[in-house]
Amino acid sequence: MNTRLITSVADLQSFGREVHPRGRSLALVPTMGALHEGHLSLIRRAKQQCDAVLVSIFVNPTQFNSGEDFARYPRDLEKDIETLRALNVDGIFAPRDEDMFPAEFDTFVEPGKLSAPFEGAARPGHFRGVATIVLKLFNLVQPDLAYFGQKDFQQVQVIRRMVDDLGLPVRLVICPIVREANGLALSSRNALLSPEDRQAAAALHRCLSRVDALVQAGEVRSENLLEAMREVVRTESRVTLDYLALVDPLQFEPVERVTAGTVALIAAHLGPVRLIDNLILGPPGASPELLLQLAFASRPVVDPRARIPGLEVETLCQRIAACRDCAAMSSVMIPPREYLAKYLKRDYPDLNCVRVLVIGRDAPMNPEHFFYKHPEHPDRFDRALYAMLGVEKFEDFKHAFVLTDALRCHVQSPQVPEKALTFCARHLREELNQFPNLHTVVILGKDAYQQFQKEVLGRSGVAIKPYETALNGQGWAEEQVPFPQVSAGTLQLIYAYHPTRNQKQSPSLAAALSPVFQQR
Ligand code: AMP
């Protein structure tokens, strides 16, 4: 099929009638022309996935809130047609303004709160114009799939909302951002930049890359990340910042801490040209497709104060899995097999809920029996632990408790060497830091007792009471220690016998733990 140039609505409808009855899938790629590699990446993807591809080229006047911006928007229809013919797309829809918006036109789509901040605030009426033209194109073309770029992140979310809200029979495909070698995101507006501004504009991407690097290094507080971004922008005097933000990808609300899928947004002016860019934050080495999935598949956060297991947890997981200090010890023959961080995302949607951390060696010979692996089949240790804490089953346990095995790398060594304690304690401290509302740590058994005293509390010599003496009497012991990392500033520590490894048994700790739950 030769590329068909369609300029009227009537022609477009006959194009649709030709494609659809033959059961062929039709893709729409809406653009405003002045095509660049970014647009072409969408078109190539559409060609791979669909039988027929229609590219629309229409500089939509209703989405420009300044007549001047509309007038100088780059246009080169002849060249675009040539490019699209070379790509062998099936149709080009290039209507005139009066075809799409005749004089009597009087109906608009009014997107809701997703369209209010950022681009919506900077360009009042912009998303109303975008939603209206996109809905009109969807109705005229009736595509099975429609292709949009991550480059216009907020636009994608507004359109997604419209498709869901109005039940439109079209699937959206979102494609990653195509950039120049210096990182500048391709945009038709780049053609309006002076050579100096074009070079300076690379600062937008540098700024996003800086956040990414800091997040990968473990910084997750938005306040610090935004300041680091501002610092990068300040190095480039030609760039005038419009906004910088770290937002939840679905709600478009600023977050206090970044998690996988959080989006960094930037908008800035270079002379008369306004540019936008964004980056999805995710685990190290994640592909652009995985990042898009993270951003678009994440569920809305119901409680905005919830602390969702995010990048810190992923980074910690990787650090434990690749702990070279442990691997370097001759007595340690096996890498860590199972650890709490691996399961936080699955079982703990809000880390704020965790009030009690239990440290105890759950080191079954068969890793399938690890506490978190199959919580639906509790084994001897699991049942003894539940009885000790006064909970019935995993569903109850996970509402407020977590279990970690601080000596997770050393499950098979009968005598845990000194050095192992030091190495593992670093990860244990990081685990403790994941739970801001931690109230109590229950420490099971002698190894965990000594490790905690020495490596976490920094005690030595006579300051560490012998374990047996500490637990004598009632079979468990308790103390309060200052602990600035948690919101209360102190931690209650409860020492008890390991429920399955000791001859001696501690009584139920339910009564000792009850203040934890009264204070909620
Ligand atoms: P526009 O012509 O600017 O309206 O863009 C048409 C489509 O191409 C939109 O879905 C954009 O998000 C997408 N797009 C624009 N620039 C890029 C880019 N650099 N990389 C990928 N997609 C892009």
Short mmCIF file of N, CA, C and O in Angstrom, two decimals, residues 5 10 32 60 73 97 101 133 138 147 153 166 196 222 281 319 395 397 419 433 487 489 501 504:
data_model
loop_
_atom_site.label_atom_id
_atom_site.label_comp_id
_atom_site.label_asym_id
_atom_site.label_seq_id
_atom_site.Cartn_x
_atom_site.Cartn_y
_atom_site.Cartn_z
N LEU A 5 -1.97 10.37 1.29
CA LEU A 5 -2.06 11.69 1.96
C LEU A 5 -3.53 12.05 2.09
O LEU A 5 -4.25 12.16 1.10
N ALA A 10 -13.64 13.45 5.37
CA ALA A 10 -14.34 12.44 4.56
C ALA A 10 -13.36 11.39 4.04
O ALA A 10 -13.61 10.18 4.10
N MET A 32 2.54 16.79 15.86
CA MET A 32 2.35 18.16 15.34
C MET A 32 3.38 18.44 14.25
O MET A 32 3.65 19.61 13.93
N ASN A 60 -2.12 21.88 16.59
CA ASN A 60 -3.45 22.10 17.18
C ASN A 60 -3.52 23.47 17.87
O ASN A 60 -2.94 23.64 18.94
N TYR A 73 5.68 27.97 15.88
CA TYR A 73 5.93 26.53 16.00
C TYR A 73 6.46 26.00 14.66
O TYR A 73 5.91 26.29 13.61
N ASP A 97 -6.81 23.68 9.75
CA ASP A 97 -7.41 24.09 11.02
C ASP A 97 -8.94 24.07 10.93
O ASP A 97 -9.63 23.59 11.83
N PHE A 101 -11.43 22.41 13.47
CA PHE A 101 -12.13 23.39 14.33
C PHE A 101 -12.89 24.40 13.47
O PHE A 101 -12.45 25.55 13.31
N ILE A 133 -8.42 17.45 21.01
CA ILE A 133 -7.97 17.02 19.68
C ILE A 133 -7.70 15.51 19.65
O ILE A 133 -8.01 14.83 18.67
N PHE A 138 -9.22 10.21 17.83
CA PHE A 138 -9.61 8.82 18.13
C PHE A 138 -10.97 8.50 17.47
O PHE A 138 -11.17 7.44 16.91
N TYR A 147 -0.08 5.74 19.77
CA TYR A 147 1.31 5.81 20.26
C TYR A 147 1.64 7.22 20.75
O TYR A 147 1.40 8.20 20.04
N PHE A 153 5.20 13.50 29.58
CA PHE A 153 4.73 12.56 30.58
C PHE A 153 3.33 12.91 31.10
O PHE A 153 2.46 12.06 31.21
N LEU A 166 -13.66 7.69 29.91
CA LEU A 166 -14.72 7.73 28.89
C LEU A 166 -14.90 6.39 28.19
O LEU A 166 -15.66 6.28 27.23
N GLU A 196 24.02 28.32 20.78
CA GLU A 196 24.50 28.40 22.17
C GLU A 196 23.44 27.80 23.11
O GLU A 196 23.76 27.06 24.04
N SER A 222 13.53 13.80 48.72
CA SER A 222 13.28 14.71 47.62
C SER A 222 13.93 16.07 47.86
O SER A 222 14.45 16.68 46.93
N LEU A 281 12.63 7.21 37.76
CA LEU A 281 13.66 6.63 38.61
C LEU A 281 13.34 5.16 38.87
O LEU A 281 12.17 4.79 39.03
N ARG A 319 22.80 -5.00 47.84
CA ARG A 319 24.01 -4.94 48.66
C ARG A 319 24.19 -6.21 49.48
O ARG A 319 25.28 -6.73 49.60
N GLU A 395 -0.74 -13.52 58.20
CA GLU A 395 -1.56 -12.34 57.90
C GLU A 395 -1.55 -11.36 59.07
O GLU A 395 -1.50 -10.15 58.87
N PHE A 397 0.79 -11.42 61.58
CA PHE A 397 2.19 -11.06 61.83
C PHE A 397 2.61 -9.85 61.00
O PHE A 397 3.15 -8.88 61.50
N LYS A 419 34.19 -11.63 62.89
CA LYS A 419 34.14 -10.72 61.73
C LYS A 419 32.77 -10.75 61.06
O LYS A 419 32.27 -9.74 60.59
N ASN A 433 16.73 0.94 59.61
CA ASN A 433 16.41 2.28 59.11
C ASN A 433 15.24 2.32 58.14
O ASN A 433 14.76 3.39 57.79
N SER A 487 11.33 7.38 64.78
CA SER A 487 10.65 8.65 65.07
C SER A 487 10.51 8.90 66.57
O SER A 487 10.54 10.04 67.01
N GLY A 489 12.63 8.14 68.84
CA GLY A 489 13.95 8.47 69.43
C GLY A 489 14.47 7.41 70.39
O GLY A 489 15.64 7.46 70.78
N ARG A 501 15.81 -23.26 69.04
CA ARG A 501 17.20 -23.68 69.09
C ARG A 501 17.71 -23.89 70.51
O ARG A 501 18.87 -24.21 70.69
N LYS A 504 16.09 -24.03 76.76
CA LYS A 504 15.23 -23.19 77.58
C LYS A 504 14.23 -22.45 76.70
O LYS A 504 14.52 -22.12 75.57
#
